[in-house]
mmCIF file of C-alpha atoms and ligand atoms in Angstrom:
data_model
loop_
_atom_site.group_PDB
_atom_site.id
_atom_site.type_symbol
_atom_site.label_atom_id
_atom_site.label_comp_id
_atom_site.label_asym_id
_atom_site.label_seq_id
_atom_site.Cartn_x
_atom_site.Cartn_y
_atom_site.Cartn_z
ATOM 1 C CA UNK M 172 0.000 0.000 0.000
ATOM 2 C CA UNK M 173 1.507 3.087 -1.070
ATOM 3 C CA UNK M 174 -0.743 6.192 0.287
ATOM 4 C CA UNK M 175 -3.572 7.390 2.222
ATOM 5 C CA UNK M 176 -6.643 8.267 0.306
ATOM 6 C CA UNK M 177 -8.316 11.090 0.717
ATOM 7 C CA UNK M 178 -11.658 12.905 -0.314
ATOM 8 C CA UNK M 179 -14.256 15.707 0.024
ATOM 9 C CA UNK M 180 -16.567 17.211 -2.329
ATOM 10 C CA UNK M 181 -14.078 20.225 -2.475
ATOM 11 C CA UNK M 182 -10.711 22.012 -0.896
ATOM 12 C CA UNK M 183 -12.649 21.140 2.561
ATOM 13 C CA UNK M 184 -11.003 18.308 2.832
ATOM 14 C CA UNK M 185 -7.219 19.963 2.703
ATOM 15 C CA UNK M 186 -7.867 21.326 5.988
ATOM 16 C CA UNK M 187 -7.138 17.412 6.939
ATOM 17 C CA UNK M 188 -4.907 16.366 4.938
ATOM 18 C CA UNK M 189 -3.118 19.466 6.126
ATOM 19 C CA UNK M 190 -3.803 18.255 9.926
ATOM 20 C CA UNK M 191 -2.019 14.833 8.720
ATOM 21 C CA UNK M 192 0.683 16.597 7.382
ATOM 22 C CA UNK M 193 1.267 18.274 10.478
ATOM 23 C CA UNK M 194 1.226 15.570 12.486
ATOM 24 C CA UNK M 195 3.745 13.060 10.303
ATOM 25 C CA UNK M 196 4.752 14.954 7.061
ATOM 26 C CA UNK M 197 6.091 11.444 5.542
ATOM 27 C CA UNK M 198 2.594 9.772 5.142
ATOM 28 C CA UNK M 199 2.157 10.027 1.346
ATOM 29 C CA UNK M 200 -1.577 10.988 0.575
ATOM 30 C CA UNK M 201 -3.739 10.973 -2.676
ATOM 31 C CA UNK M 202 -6.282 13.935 -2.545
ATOM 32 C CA UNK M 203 -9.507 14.061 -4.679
ATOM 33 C CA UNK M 204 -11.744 16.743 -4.575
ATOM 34 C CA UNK M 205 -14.842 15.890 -6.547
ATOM 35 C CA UNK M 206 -15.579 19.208 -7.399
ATOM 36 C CA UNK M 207 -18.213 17.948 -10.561
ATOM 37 C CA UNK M 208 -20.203 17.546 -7.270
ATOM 38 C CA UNK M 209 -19.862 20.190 -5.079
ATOM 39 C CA UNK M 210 -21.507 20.795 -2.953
ATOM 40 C CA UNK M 211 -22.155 17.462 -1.377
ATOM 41 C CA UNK M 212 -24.752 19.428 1.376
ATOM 42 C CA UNK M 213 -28.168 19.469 -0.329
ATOM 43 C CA UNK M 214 -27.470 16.260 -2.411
ATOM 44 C CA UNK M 215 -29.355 13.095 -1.264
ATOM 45 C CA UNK M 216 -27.619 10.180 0.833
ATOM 46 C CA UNK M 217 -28.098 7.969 -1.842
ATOM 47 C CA UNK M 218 -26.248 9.867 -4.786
ATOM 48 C CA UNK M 219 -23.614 10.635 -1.976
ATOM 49 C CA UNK M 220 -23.092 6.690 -1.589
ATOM 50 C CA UNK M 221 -22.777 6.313 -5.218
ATOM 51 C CA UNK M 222 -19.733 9.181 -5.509
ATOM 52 C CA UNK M 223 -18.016 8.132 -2.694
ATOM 53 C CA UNK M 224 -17.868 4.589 -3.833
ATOM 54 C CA UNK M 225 -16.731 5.630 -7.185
ATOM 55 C CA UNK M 226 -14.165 7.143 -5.385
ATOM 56 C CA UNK M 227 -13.010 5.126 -3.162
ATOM 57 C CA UNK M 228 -12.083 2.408 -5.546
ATOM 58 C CA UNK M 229 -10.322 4.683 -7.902
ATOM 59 C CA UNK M 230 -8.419 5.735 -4.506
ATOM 60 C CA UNK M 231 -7.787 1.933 -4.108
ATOM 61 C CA UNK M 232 -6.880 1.464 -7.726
ATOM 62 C CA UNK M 233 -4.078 3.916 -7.065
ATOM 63 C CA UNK M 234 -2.568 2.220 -4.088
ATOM 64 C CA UNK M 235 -4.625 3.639 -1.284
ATOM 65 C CA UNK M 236 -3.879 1.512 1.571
ATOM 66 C CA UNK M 237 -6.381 3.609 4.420
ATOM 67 C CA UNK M 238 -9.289 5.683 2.905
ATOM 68 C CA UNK M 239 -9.967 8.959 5.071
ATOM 69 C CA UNK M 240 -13.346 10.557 3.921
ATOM 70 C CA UNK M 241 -12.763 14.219 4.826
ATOM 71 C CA UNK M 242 -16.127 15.071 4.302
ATOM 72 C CA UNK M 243 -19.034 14.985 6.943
ATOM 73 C CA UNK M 244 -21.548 14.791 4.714
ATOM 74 C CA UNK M 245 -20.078 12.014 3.091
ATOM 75 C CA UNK M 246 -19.247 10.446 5.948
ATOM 76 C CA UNK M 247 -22.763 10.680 7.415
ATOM 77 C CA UNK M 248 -23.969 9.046 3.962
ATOM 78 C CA UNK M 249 -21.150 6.646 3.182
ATOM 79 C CA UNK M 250 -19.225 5.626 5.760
ATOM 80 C CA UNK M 251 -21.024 2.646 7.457
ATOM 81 C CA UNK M 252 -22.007 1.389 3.742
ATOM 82 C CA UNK M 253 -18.465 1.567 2.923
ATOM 83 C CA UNK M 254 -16.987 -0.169 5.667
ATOM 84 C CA UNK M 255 -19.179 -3.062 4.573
ATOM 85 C CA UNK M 256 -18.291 -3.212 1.282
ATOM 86 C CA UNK M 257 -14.859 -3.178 1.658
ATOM 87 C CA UNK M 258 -14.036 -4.983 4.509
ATOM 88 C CA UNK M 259 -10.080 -5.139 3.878
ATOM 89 C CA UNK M 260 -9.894 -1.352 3.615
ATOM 90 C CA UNK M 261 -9.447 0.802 6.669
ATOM 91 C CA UNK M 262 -11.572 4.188 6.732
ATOM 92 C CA UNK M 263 -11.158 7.209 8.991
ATOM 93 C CA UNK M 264 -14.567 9.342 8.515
ATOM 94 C CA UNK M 265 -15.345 13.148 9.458
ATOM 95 C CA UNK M 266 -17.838 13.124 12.617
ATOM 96 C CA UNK M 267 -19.013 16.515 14.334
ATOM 97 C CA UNK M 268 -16.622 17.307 17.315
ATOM 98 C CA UNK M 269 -20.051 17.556 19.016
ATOM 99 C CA UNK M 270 -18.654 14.838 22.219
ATOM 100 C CA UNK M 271 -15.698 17.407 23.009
ATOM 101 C CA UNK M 272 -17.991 20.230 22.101
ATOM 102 C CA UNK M 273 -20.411 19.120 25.057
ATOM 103 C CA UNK M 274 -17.535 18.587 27.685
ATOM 104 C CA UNK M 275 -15.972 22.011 27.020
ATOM 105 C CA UNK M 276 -19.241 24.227 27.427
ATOM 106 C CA UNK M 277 -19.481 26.205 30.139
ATOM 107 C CA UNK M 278 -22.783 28.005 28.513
ATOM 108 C CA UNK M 279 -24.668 24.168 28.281
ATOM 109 C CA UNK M 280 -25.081 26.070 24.584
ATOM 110 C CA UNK M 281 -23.254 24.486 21.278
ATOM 111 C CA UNK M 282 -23.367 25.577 18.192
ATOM 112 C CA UNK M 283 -23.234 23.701 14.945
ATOM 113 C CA UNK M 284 -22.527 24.893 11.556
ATOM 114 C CA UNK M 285 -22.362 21.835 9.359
ATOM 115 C CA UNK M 286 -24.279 20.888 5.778
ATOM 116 C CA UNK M 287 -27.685 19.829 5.655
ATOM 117 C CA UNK M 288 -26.819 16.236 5.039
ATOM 118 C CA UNK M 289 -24.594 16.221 7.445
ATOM 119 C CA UNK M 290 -27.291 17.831 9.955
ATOM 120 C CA UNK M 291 -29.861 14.568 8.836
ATOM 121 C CA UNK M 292 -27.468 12.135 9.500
ATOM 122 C CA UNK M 293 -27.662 8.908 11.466
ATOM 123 C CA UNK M 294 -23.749 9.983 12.911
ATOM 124 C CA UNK M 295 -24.571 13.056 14.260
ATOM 125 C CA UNK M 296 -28.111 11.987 16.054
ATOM 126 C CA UNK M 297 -26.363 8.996 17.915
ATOM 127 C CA UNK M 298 -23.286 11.096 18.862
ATOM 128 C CA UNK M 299 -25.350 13.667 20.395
ATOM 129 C CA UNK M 300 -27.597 11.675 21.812
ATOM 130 C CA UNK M 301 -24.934 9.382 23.640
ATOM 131 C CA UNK M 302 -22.897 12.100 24.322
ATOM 132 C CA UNK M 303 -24.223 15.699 24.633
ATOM 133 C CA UNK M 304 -27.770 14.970 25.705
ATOM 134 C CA UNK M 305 -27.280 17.446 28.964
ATOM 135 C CA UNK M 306 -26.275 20.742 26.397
ATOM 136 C CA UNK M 307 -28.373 22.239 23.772
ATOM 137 C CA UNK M 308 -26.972 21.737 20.592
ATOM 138 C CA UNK M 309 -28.324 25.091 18.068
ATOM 139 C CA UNK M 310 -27.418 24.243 14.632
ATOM 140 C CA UNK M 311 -27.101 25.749 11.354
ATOM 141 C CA UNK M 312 -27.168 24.416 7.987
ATOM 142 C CA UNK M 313 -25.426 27.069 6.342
ATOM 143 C CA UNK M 314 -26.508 27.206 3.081
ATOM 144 C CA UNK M 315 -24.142 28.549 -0.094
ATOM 145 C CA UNK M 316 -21.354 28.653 3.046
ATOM 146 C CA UNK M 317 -18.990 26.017 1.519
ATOM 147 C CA UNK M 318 -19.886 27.339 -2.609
ATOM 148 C CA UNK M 319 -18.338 30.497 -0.771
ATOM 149 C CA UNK M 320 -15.110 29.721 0.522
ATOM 150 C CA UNK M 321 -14.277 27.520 -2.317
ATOM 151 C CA UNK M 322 -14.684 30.859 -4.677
ATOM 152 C CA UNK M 323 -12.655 32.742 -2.204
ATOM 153 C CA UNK M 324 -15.515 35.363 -1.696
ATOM 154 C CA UNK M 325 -14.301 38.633 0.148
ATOM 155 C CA UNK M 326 -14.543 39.640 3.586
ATOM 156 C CA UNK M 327 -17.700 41.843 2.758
ATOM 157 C CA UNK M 328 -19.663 39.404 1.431
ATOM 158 C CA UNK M 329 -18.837 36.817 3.751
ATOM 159 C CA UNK M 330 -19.249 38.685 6.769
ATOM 160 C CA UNK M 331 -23.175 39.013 6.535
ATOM 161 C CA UNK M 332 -23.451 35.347 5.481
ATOM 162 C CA UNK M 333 -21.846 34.252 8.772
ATOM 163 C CA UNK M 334 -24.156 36.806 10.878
ATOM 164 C CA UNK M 335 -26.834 35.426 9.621
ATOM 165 C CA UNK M 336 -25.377 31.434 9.704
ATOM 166 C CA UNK M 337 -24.501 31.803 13.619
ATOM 167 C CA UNK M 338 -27.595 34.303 14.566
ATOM 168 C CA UNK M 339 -29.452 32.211 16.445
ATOM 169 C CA UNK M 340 -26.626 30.184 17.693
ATOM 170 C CA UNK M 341 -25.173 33.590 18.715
ATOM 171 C CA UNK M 342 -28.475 34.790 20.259
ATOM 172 C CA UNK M 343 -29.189 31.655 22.989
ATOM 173 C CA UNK M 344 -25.297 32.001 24.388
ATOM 174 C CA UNK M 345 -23.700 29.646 22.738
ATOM 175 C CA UNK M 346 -19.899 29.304 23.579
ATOM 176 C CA UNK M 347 -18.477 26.599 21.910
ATOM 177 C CA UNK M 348 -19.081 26.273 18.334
ATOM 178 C CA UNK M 349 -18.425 22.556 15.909
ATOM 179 C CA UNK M 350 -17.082 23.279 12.672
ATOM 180 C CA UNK M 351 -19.180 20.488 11.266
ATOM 181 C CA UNK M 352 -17.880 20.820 7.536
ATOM 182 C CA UNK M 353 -14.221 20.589 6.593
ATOM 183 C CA UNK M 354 -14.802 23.541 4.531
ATOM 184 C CA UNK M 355 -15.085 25.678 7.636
ATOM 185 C CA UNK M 356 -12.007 26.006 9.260
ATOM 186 C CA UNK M 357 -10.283 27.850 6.139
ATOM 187 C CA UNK M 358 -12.722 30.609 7.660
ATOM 188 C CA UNK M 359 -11.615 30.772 11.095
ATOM 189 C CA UNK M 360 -10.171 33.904 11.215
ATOM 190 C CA UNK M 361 -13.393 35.621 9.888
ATOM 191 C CA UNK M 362 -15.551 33.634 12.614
ATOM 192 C CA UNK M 363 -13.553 34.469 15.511
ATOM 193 C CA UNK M 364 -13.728 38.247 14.635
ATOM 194 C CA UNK M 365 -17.450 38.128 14.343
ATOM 195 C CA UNK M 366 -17.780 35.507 17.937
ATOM 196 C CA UNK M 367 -14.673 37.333 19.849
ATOM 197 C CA UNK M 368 -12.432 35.210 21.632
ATOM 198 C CA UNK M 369 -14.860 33.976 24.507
ATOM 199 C CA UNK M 370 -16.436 31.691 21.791
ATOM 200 C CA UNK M 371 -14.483 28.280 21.339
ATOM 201 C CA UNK M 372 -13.984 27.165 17.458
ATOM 202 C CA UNK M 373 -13.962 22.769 17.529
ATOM 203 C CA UNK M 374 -12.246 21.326 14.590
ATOM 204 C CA UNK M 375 -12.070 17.486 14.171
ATOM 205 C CA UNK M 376 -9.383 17.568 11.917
ATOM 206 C CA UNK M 377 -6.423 16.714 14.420
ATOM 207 C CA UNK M 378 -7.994 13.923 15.919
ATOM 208 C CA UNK M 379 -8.994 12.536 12.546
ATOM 209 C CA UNK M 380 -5.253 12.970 11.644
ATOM 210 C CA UNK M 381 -4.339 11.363 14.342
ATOM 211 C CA UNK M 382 -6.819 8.432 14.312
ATOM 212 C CA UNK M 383 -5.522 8.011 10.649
ATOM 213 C CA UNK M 384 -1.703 7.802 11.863
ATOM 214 C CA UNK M 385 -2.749 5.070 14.343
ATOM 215 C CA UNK M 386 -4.510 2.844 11.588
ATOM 216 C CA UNK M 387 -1.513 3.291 8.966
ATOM 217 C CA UNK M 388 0.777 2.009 12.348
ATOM 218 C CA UNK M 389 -1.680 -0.552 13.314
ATOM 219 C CA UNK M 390 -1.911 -1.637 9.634
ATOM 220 C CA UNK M 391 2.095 -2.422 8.998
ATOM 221 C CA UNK M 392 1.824 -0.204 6.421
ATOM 222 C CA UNK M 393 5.455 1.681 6.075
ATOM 223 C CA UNK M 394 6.417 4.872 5.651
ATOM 224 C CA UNK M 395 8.641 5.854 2.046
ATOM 225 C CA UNK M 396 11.916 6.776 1.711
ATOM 226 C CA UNK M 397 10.643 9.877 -0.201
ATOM 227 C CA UNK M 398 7.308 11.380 -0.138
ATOM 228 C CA UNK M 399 5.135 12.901 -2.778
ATOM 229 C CA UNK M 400 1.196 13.382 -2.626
ATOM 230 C CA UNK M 401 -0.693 13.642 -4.954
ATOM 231 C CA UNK M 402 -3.534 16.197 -5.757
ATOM 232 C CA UNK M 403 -6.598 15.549 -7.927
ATOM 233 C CA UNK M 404 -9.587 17.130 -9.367
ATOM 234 C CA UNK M 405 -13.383 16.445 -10.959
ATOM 235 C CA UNK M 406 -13.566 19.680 -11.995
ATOM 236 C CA UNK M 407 -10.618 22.354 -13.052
ATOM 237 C CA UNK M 408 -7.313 21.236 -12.197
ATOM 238 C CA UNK M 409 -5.680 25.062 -12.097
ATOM 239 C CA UNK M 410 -8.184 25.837 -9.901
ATOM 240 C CA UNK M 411 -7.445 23.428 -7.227
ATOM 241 C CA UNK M 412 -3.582 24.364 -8.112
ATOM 242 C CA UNK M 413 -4.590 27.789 -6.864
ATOM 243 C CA UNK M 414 -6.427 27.112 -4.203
ATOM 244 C CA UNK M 415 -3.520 24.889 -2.390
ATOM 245 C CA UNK M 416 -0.760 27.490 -3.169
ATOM 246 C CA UNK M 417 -3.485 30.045 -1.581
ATOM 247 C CA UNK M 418 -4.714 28.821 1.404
ATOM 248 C CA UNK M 419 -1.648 26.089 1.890
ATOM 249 C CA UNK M 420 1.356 27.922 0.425
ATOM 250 C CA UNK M 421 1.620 24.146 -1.730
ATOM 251 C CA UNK M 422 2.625 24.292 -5.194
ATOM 252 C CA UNK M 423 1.908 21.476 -6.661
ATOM 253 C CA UNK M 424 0.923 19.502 -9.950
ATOM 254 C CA UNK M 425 -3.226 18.831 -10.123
ATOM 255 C CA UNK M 426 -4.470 15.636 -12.059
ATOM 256 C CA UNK M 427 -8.145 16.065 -13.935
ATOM 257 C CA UNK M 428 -10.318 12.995 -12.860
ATOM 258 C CA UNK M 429 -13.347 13.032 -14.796
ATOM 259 C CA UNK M 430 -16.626 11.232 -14.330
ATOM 260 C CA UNK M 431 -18.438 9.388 -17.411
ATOM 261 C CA UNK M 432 -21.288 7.602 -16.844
ATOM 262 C CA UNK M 433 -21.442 7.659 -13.222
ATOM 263 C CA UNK M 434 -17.678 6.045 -13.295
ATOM 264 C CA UNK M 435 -14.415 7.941 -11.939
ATOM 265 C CA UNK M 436 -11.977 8.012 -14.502
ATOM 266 C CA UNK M 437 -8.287 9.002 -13.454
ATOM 267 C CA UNK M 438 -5.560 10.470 -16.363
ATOM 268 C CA UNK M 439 -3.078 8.466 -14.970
ATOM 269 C CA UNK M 440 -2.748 5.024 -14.812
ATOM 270 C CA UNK M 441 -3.513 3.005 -11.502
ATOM 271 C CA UNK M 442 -0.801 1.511 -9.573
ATOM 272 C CA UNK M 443 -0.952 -1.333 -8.377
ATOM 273 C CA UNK M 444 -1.192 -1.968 -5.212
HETATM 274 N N1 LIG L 232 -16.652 19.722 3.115
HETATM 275 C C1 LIG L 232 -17.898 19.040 3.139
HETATM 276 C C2 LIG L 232 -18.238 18.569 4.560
HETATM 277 O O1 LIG L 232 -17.362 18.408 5.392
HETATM 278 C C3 LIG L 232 -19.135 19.641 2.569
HETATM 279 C C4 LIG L 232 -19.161 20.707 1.576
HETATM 280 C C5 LIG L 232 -20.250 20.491 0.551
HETATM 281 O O2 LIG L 232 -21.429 20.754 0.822
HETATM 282 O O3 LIG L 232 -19.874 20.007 -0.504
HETATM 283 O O4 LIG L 232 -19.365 18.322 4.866
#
């Protein structure tokens, strides 16, 4: 097994392959962002399935050894199904830091932000039932918020969009807030100038990172002499260029992946694994 794959509808998912590169900077990953899809958010759990199984088994194809779905909503649609299917494949999913969320409150108020999907799923209504049934959780769906980070909208248009995303949240005292899409932490900055720094930003990102780590260990798999991930995209390939020297001061080379007929094609050829 050569690398970790990775996947999100977008450049959400960077903000975890970033955590994993921060936490062992040799484990080679594979990054697709199915931007033909995006967003994932308003699209139904079935259709989600069908992507992220295309996906995962052109990750395989190319010598994914551990499959990391850095996408909540996919991972509220896909990731039981998947672990199913492919039994010999390890998979880290994306769950809503909602458990550390409800232990860190002070208020007994969490906010949310995550994807409608996401916000539906089976995940996130047994997490907070088991484990933040004493806080109440005020969530948003934030519609359009992922569509406008990934086209790098200004400060004065996002502004008003998060006012009105974390309003009610805002209003009933929340003090601890999930990022419940991986999109959301490239936004951080912007958030903790509207909340102030007496409102606590959760990000599941380093724990997924880490839980990924432990499975690559537990697995056997090794780490490379050398190490070169890959990047690649549904949709334009200079754009996702762009958006990892912008927000991840990466340069690197972006392969087009295209979809035809409901199958994931890759321009390169598969390794094997
Ligand atoms: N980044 C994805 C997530 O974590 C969602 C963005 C989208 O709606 O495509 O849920």
């Amino acid at each position: 097994m050569n690398c970790v794959g990775i996947f999100d509808s977008g450049l959400g998912g960077l903000t975890v392959w970033q955590a994993i590169k921060q936490l062992e900077p040799d484990l080679p990953c594979l990054y697709l962002a199915d931007h033909a899809h995006l967003p994932y958010g308003p699209r139904g759990q079935d259709e989600i399935l069908r992507l992220a199984r295309q996906i995962t088994r052109q990750l395989l194809a190319h010598g994914a050894g551990l499959i990391v779905i850095a996408c909540n909503t996919a991972s509220a649609a896909a990731l039981d199904t998947l672990r199913d299917e492919f039994p010999a494949t390890p998979f880290v999913g994306m769950e809503p830091a909602v458990k550390p969320a409800a232990l860190h409150t002070r208020s007994g108020v969490v906010g949310l932000m995550a994807t409608r999907g996401t916000l539906e799923g089976r995940l996130l209504r047994q997490t907070a039932q088991r484990f933040a049934g004493h806080v109440e959780i005020v969530s948003s769906e934030c519609p359009g918020l992922a569509e406008a980070i990934e086209n790098g909208v200004d400060d004065a248009a996002l502004m008003p969009q998060l006012h009105t995303h974390t309003a009610q949240m805002r209003a009933r005292g929340a003090d601890t807030i999930v990022l419940g899409c991986t999109h959301y932490p490239l936004i951080q900055p912007q958030l903790g100038q509207l909340l102030g720094p007496q409102v606590r930003l959760l990000d599941p990102a380093p724990a997924v990172a880490r839980q990924a780590l432990r499975l690559w260990q537990a697995h056997g798999f090794l780490l490379p002499a050398r190490t070169t991930d890959r990047f690649a995209s549904t949709g334009s390939a200079s754009r996702l260029q762009a958006m990892l020297e912008r927000h991840f001061k990466r340069r690197a080379d972006v392969e087009s992946w295209v979809w035809q007929n409901g199958e994931l094609c890759s321009d390169s050829p598969p390794t094997a694994a």
